[in-house]
XYZ file of C-alpha atoms in Angstrom:
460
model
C -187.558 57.978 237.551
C -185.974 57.320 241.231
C -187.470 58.884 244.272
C -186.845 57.464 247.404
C -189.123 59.837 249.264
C -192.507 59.029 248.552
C -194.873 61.651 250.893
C -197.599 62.089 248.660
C -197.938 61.074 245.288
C -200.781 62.084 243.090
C -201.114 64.298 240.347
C -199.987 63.932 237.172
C -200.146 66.619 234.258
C -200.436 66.123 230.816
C -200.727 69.253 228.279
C -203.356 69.446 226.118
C -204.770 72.186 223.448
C -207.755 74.491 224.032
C -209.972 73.652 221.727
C -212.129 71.517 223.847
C -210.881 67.712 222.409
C -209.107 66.200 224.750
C -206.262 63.679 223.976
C -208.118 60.025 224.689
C -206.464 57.552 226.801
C -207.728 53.564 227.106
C -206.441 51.427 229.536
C -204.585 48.887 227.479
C -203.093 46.210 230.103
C -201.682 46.469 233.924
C -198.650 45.524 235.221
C -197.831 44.246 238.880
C -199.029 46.725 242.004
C -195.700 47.707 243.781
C -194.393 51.016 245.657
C -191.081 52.539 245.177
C -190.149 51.135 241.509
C -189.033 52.027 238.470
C -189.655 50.843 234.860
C -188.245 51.851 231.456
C -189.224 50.590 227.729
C -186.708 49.388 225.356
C -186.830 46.697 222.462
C -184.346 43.975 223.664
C -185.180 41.343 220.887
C -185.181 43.648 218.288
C -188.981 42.672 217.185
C -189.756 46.462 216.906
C -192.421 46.732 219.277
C -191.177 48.457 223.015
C -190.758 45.957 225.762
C -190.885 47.800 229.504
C -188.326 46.545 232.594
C -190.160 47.270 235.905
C -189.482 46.861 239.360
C -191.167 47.360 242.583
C -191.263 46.736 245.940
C -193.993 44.614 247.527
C -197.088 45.663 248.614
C -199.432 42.618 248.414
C -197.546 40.504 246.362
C -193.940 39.595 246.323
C -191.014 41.884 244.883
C -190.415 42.541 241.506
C -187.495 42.980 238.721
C -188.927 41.559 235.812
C -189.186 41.926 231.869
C -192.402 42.568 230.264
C -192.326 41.360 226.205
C -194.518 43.422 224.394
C -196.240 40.409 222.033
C -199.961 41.301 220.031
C -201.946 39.640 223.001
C -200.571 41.787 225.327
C -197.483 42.027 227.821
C -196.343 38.676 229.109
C -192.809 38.228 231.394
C -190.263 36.995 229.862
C -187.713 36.896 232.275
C -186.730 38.285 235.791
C -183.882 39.859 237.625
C -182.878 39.770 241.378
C -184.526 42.196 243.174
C -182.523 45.461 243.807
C -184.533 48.430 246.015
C -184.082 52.099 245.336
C -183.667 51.437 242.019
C -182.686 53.058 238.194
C -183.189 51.610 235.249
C -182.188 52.812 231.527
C -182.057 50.661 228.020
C -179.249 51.922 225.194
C -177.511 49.052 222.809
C -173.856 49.013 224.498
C -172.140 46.768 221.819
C -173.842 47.517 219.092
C -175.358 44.381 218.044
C -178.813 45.359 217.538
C -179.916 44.710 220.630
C -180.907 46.814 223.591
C -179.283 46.308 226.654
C -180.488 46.920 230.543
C -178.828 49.118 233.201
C -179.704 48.675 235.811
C -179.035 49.665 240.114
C -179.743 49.429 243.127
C -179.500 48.042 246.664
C -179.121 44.244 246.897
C -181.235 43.773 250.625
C -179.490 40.466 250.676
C -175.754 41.327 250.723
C -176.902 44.770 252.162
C -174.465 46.841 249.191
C -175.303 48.986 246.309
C -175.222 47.205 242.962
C -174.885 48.675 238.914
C -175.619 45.902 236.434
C -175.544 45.628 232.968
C -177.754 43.012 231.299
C -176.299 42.245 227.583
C -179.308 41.034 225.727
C -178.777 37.662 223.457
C -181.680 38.354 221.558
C -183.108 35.337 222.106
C -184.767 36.706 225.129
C -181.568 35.678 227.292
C -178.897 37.848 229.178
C -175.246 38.283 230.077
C -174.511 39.549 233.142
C -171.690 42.560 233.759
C -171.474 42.936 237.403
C -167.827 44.163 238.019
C -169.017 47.750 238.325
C -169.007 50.331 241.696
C -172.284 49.934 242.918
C -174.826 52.722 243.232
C -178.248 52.765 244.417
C -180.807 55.115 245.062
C -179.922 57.859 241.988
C -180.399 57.689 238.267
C -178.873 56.501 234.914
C -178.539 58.354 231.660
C -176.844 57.059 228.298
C -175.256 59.133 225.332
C -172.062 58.688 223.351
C -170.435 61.532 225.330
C -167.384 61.549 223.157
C -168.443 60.647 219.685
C -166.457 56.968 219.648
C -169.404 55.290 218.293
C -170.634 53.166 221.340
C -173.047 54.463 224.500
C -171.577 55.756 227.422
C -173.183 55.065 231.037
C -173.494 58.139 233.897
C -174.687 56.751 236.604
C -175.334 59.017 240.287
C -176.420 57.387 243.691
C -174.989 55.793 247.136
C -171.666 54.014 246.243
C -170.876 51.149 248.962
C -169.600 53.223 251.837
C -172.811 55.524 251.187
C -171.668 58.559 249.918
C -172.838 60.405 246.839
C -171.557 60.231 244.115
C -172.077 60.418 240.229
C -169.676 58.168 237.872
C -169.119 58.375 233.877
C -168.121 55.432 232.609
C -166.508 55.631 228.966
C -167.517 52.559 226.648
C -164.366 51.569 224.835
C -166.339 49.266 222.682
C -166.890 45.195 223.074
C -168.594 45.691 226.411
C -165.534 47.294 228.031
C -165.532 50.532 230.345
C -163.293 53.072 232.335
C -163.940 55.522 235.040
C -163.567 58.673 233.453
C -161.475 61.215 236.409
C -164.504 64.052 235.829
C -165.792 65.694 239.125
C -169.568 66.005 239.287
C -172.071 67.516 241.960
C -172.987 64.399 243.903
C -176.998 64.799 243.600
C -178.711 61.259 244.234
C -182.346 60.758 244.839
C -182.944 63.134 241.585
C -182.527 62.475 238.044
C -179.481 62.608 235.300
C -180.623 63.982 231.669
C -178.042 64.312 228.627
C -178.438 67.370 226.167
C -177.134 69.495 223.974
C -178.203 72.786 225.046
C -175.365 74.624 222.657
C -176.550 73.179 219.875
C -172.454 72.199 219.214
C -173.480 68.568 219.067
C -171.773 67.222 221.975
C -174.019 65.357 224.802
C -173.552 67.967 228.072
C -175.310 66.471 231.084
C -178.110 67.715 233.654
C -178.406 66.560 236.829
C -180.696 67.537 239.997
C -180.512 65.743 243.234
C -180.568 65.910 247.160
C -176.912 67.124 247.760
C -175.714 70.540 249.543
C -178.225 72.074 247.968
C -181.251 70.801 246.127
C -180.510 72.291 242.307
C -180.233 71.416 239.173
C -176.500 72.195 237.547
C -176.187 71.600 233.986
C -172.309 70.337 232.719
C -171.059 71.514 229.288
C -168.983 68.899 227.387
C -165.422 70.816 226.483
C -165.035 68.213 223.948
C -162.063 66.989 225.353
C -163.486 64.099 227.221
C -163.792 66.537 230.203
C -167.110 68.347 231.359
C -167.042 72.209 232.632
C -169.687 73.598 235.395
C -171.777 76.058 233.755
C -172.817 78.817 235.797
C -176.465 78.041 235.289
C -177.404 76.786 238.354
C -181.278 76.271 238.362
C -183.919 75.995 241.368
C -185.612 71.959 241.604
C -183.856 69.152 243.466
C -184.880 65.570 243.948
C -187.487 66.219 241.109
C -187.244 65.335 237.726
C -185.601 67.272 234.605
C -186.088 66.995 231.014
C -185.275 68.977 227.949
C -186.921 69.783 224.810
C -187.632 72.507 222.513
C -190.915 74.091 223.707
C -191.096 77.417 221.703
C -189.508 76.021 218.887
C -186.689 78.349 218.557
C -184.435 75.464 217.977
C -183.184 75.968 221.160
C -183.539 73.032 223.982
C -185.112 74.473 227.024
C -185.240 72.599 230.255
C -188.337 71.418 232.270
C -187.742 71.221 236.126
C -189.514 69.911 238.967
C -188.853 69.150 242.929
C -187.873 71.540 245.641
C -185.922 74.617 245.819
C -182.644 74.856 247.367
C -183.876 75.442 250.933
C -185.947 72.049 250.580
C -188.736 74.178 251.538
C -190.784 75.025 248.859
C -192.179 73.165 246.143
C -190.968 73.967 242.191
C -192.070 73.604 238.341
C -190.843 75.625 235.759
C -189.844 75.992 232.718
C -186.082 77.386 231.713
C -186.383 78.725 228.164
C -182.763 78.606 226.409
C -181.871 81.973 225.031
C -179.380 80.258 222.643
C -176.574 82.061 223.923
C -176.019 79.222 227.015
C -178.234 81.842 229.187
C -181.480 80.863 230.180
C -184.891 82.584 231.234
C -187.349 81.283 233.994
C -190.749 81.270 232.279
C -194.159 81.739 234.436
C -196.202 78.920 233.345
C -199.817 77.317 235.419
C -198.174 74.192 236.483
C -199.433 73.609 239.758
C -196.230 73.608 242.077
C -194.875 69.848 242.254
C -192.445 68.837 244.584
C -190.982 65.346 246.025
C -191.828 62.806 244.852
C -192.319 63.503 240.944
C -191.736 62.103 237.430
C -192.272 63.534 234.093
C -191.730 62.306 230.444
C -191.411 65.099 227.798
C -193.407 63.785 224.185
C -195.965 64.685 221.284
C -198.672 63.293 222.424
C -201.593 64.814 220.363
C -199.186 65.059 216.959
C -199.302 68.383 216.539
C -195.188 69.283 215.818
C -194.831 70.141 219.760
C -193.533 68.878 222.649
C -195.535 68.316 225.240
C -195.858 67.242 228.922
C -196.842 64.424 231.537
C -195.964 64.878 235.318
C -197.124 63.306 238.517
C -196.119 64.390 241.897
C -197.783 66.061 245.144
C -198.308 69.197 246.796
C -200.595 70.684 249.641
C -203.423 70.940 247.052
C -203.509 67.855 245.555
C -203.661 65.140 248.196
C -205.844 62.533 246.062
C -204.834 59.467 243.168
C -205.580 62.175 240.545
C -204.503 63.595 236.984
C -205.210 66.223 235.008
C -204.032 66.144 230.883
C -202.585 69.429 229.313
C -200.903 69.785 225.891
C -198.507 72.732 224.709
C -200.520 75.118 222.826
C -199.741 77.556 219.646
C -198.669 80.425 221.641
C -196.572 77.865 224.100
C -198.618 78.009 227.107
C -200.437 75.403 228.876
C -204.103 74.445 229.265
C -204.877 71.850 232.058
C -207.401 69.042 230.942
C -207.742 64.963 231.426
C -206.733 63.145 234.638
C -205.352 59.882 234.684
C -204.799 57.913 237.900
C -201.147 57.841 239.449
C -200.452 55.330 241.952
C -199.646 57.069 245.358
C -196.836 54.764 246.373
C -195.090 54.523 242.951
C -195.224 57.828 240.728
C -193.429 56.277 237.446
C -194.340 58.300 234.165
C -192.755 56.649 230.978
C -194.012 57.317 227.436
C -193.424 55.495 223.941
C -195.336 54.266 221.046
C -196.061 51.007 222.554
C -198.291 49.774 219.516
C -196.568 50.882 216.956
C -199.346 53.014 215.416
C -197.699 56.609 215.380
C -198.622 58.056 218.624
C -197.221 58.299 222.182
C -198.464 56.042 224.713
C -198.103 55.997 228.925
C -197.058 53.771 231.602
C -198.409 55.448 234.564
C -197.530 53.707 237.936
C -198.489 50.388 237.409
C -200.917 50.908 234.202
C -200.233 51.124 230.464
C -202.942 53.738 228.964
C -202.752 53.455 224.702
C -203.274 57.248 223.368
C -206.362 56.808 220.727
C -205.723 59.945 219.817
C -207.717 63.978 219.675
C -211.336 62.262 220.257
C -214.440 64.449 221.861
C -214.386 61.994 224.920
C -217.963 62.038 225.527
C -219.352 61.494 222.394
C -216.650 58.886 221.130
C -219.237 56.396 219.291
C -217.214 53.248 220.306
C -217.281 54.480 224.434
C -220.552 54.176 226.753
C -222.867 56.997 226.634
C -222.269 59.018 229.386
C -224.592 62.180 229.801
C -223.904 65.464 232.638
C -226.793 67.824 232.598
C -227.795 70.761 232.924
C -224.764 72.306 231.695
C -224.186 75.467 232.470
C -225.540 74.156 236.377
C -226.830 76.057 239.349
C -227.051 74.699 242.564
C -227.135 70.640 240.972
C -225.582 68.709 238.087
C -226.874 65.097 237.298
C -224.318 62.661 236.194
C -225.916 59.077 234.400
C -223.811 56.345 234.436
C -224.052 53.511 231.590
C -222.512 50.404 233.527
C -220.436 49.857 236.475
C -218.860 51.902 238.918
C -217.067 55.379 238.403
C -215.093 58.290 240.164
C -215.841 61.677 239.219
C -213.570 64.629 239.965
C -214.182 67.887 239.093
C -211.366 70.785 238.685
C -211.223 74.428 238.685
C -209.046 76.148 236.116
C -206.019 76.123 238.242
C -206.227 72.618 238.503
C -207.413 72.199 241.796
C -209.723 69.399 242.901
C -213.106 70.880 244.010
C -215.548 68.092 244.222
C -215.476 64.247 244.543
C -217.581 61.797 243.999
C -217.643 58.020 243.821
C -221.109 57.103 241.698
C -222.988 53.946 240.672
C -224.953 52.703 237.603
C -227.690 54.997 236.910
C -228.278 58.592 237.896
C -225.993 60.642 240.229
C -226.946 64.136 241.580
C -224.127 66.200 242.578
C -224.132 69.314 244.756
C -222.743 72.588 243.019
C -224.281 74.728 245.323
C -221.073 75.856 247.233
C -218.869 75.754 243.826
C -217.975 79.424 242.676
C -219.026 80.681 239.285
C -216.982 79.610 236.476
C -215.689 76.981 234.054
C -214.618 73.671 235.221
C -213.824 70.209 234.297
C -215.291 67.396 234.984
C -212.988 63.961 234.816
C -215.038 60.269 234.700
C -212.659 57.148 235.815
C -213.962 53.845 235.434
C -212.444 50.764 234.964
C -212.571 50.466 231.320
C -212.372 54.531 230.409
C -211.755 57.678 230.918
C -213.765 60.647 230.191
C -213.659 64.139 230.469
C -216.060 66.818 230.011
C -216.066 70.922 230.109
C -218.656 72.413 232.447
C -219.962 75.508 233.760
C -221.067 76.908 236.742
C -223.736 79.550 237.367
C -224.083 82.258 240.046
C -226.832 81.451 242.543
C-alpha cells in the first residue's frame, strides 16, 4: 500500500469479537527495517507456501527490493531487484504458467524516471524482465481479468515520466503481450486501486482513491464492452486505502475507506454498505478517524464466516508505535482489542496464510506476526505468566513481569491511549489515580509476545 506522505504513522486496527478472547498474534520472523516501502505475498515457485516482495528505503542499512522465499526454517532472500522509490507492488500469474509473476513501480533515483516492471517468474527462482512499459511511480497496482479473455489484466495509477497523473489499463492479450486500453480515469496517485464487483454482474469494476482535484474515492463500473463508466458514487477518503468485502453479509460487497476528505482537511474511516441496487449507505462505525498515511488488509482472521479488519495510520490522538485488534462482530459492529506495533516510517499491512495452517497471518511494517488463533492471552499455558492485579483497580495496578523487558499501553474504549509505560523484570506499579472510571485494556509488548488483558477502573 503506497503512501508517499508519511506524517505520523501508528495505529493499526484489527477487529475482534466481544467475548473477551482475543485473536493471538506471535512474532514469527522480521524482515529488513526500511521507511517508505511496500511489500506484497505471492507464491512465485509454485511450492504452495506465500513468498512476500518488499522494498524499502534505507534507514540504517542500505536500500531494498528483494524476494523473501517462504522455506520451513523461515524466510530467506532469494533474489533482489534494483531499487525503485515510491513504490507499488502486486503478484497475479500473467501467462498462465503456474507461476506468479511481480509488478512492480516506481522511481529509478539513478536515471531520475518513473519505471513499471514486470518480473516473469521461471520457477526456478529466476526472472524475465518486461520493461517496455510507461513508467509510473508513486501510485498503486491492481490485477483482474477485466474482460473475461482468460489472462490478468494490469491497472496501474501514479507519476508517468513528465510527472503528471495518470492511471493506465493495460489489456493482456495473452503470451506476455499488452495494449493501452483508450479508457479515461480520475488521475488519483499517492492512494490505492481496488477491483470489484459491486453489481454482483460478474465483471471486475475498479475503485480508486488518490491525491487528485479532489481527494475521493470514485468507483468505475465495467459496461462490459471493454470500456468503464463513472458511477455517480463518489465517496469521501483520498490518499488512504480502500478495500471491499461483504461485511453484513447481504451478499452485497461494501467498501471500506480511509484517508482524508475532499478538502484534505479532515481525517476519514468509514464504512459504505452496498444497498445492492449500485447505491450505497455511509455507516457510523468506532473506527478512530485515520488519515494519511494508512494501509488496511480486509480478512477472516478469527474464522468465524466474517470479514474482518486490520488498519494502521495516524491521527491527532494516536501519536505513538501502537495497535489495537478488533474483529467484526454478530450484529456487524466493531469492538477494539489487541495492539500490534506498526513501524512509524513504513505503515505496510498485508495478510495471508503464511504457514499454511488455515488462518490469516500479518506482515506489519517490517514484522511477520503468525495468528495462533482465539487464545485467552494471559493464561495461554505455552506463554510466560504474566499477572495485573488488583483488577477492578483504584488509585494503583501492579503489573509482574516474567523475563525481559516490556511496553505496556493501556486504552480506553474509544481506543485512545491513556497510559504508558515501559517496565522491567519483576514488579511494576502503575498510577491509575488520574484514569476515569471505566473499562479498559491493557496491551503487553515484549519481544517474544504479545498480550492483552481487560481491566477495570474504580471511582476514587
Amino acid at each position: 500500500m503506497i503512501k508517499d506522505r508519511f506524517i505520523r504513522c501508528a495505529l493499526v486496527l484489527l477487529l475482534v469479537p466481544v467475548n473477551l478472547q482475543a485473536q493471538h498474534f506471535v512474532k514469527a520472523d522480521s524482515l529488513q527495517k526500511g521507511a517508505y516501502g511496500a511489500a506484497a505475498w505471492g507464491d512465485y515457485d509454485g511450492d504452495g507456501r506465500k513468498d512476500i516482495a518488499y522494498i524499502a528505503q534505507a534507514i540504517h542499512d542500505t536500500d531494498v527490493f528483494v524476494l523473501y522465499k517462504n522455506t520451513p526454517g523461515g524466510f530467506t532472500v532469494a533474489t533482489s531487484f534494483p531499487m525503485l522509490h515510491t513504490p507499488a507492488l502486486a503478484w497475479g500469474d500473467l501467462n498462465n504458467d503456474g507461476f506468479q509473476d511481480l509488478i512492480a513501480s516506481g522511481l529509478n533515483l539513478g536515471s531520475g524516471e518513473p519505471e513499471l516492471n514486470i518480473y516473469v517468474s521461471n520457477g526456478d527462482g529466476t526472472f524475465g524482465v518486461i520493461d517496455t512499459f510507461p513508467g509510473l511511480s508513486t501510485g498503486s497496482i491492481a490485477l483482474a481479468d477485466f474482460d473475461g479473455n482468460g489472462f490478468l489484466d494490469i491497472v496501474a495509477s501514479g507519476y508517468n515520466t513528465v510527472f503528471t497523473e495518470a492511471v493506465i489499463l493495460f489489456k493482456n492479450e495473452g503470451n506476455l503481450n499488452f495494449s493501452i486500453v483508450a479508457q479515461s480515469f480520475e488521475a488519483l496517485p499517492s492512494g490505492e486501486m481496488k477491483w470489484c464487483d459491486f453489481n454482483n454482474d460478474g465483471l471486475p469494476d475498479l475503485s480508486l482513491t488518490g491525491d487528485g482535484n479532489f481527494s475521493r474515492t470514485y468507483l468505475y463500473k465495467n459496461a462490459g464492452n471493454g470500456q468503464f463508466v463513472l458511477t455517480g458514487n463518489h465517496f469521501f477518503g483520498g490518499r488512504g486505502t480502500i478495500d471491499w468485502v461483504d461485511f453484513n453479509a447481504d451478499g452485497w460487497d461494501d467498501l471500506f475507506v480511509s484517508g482524508v476528505d475532499s478538502t484534505s482537511a479532515s481525517n476519514y474511516t468509514t464504512i459504505y454498505y452496498n444497498n445492492g441496487d449500485e447505491t450505497f449507505t455511509e455507516v457510523q462505525t468506532n473506527f478512530p478517524v485515520f488519515g494519511e498515511p494508512s494501509a488496511a488488509d480486509v480478512a477472516d482472521f478469527d474464522n468465524d464466516g466474517v470479514a474482518d479488519v486490520f488498519i494502521a495510520g495516524s491521527n491527532e490522538f494516536f501519536l505513538e508505535q501502537f495497535s489495537s485488534l478488533a474483529i467484526t462482530n454478530a450484529d456487524s459492529s466493531f469492538t477494539l482489542s489487541q495492539p500490534i506495533h506498526a513501524d512509524i516510517m513504513n505503515c505496510l499491512v498485508e495478510a495471508a496464510d503464511f504457514d499454511n495452517d488455515g488462518d490469516m497471518d500479518l506482515l506489519v511494517s517490517n514484522i511477520i506476526w503468525r495468528n495462533e488463533g482465539n487464545q485467552l492471552s494471559l493464561n495461554n499455558a505455552e506463554q510466560p505468566v504474566l499477572h495485573i492485579y488488583p483488577n477492578p483497580a483504584g488509585t494503583y495496578m501492579v503489573v509482574t513481569l516474567p523475563a525481559g523487558e516490556a511496553v505496556l499501553s493501556m486504552y480506553d474504549v474509544n481506543g485512545r491511549q491513556v497510559l504508558r509505560s515501559e517496565m522491567k523484570e519483576g514488579s511494576n506499579t502503575l498510577d491509575t489515580s488520574r484514569l476515569l472510571p471505566g473499562n479498559y485494556q491493557v496491551a503487553i509488548i515484549h519481544e517474544q509476545f504479545i498480550r492483552v488483558e481487560h481491566v477495570t477502573i474504580l471511582a476514587k
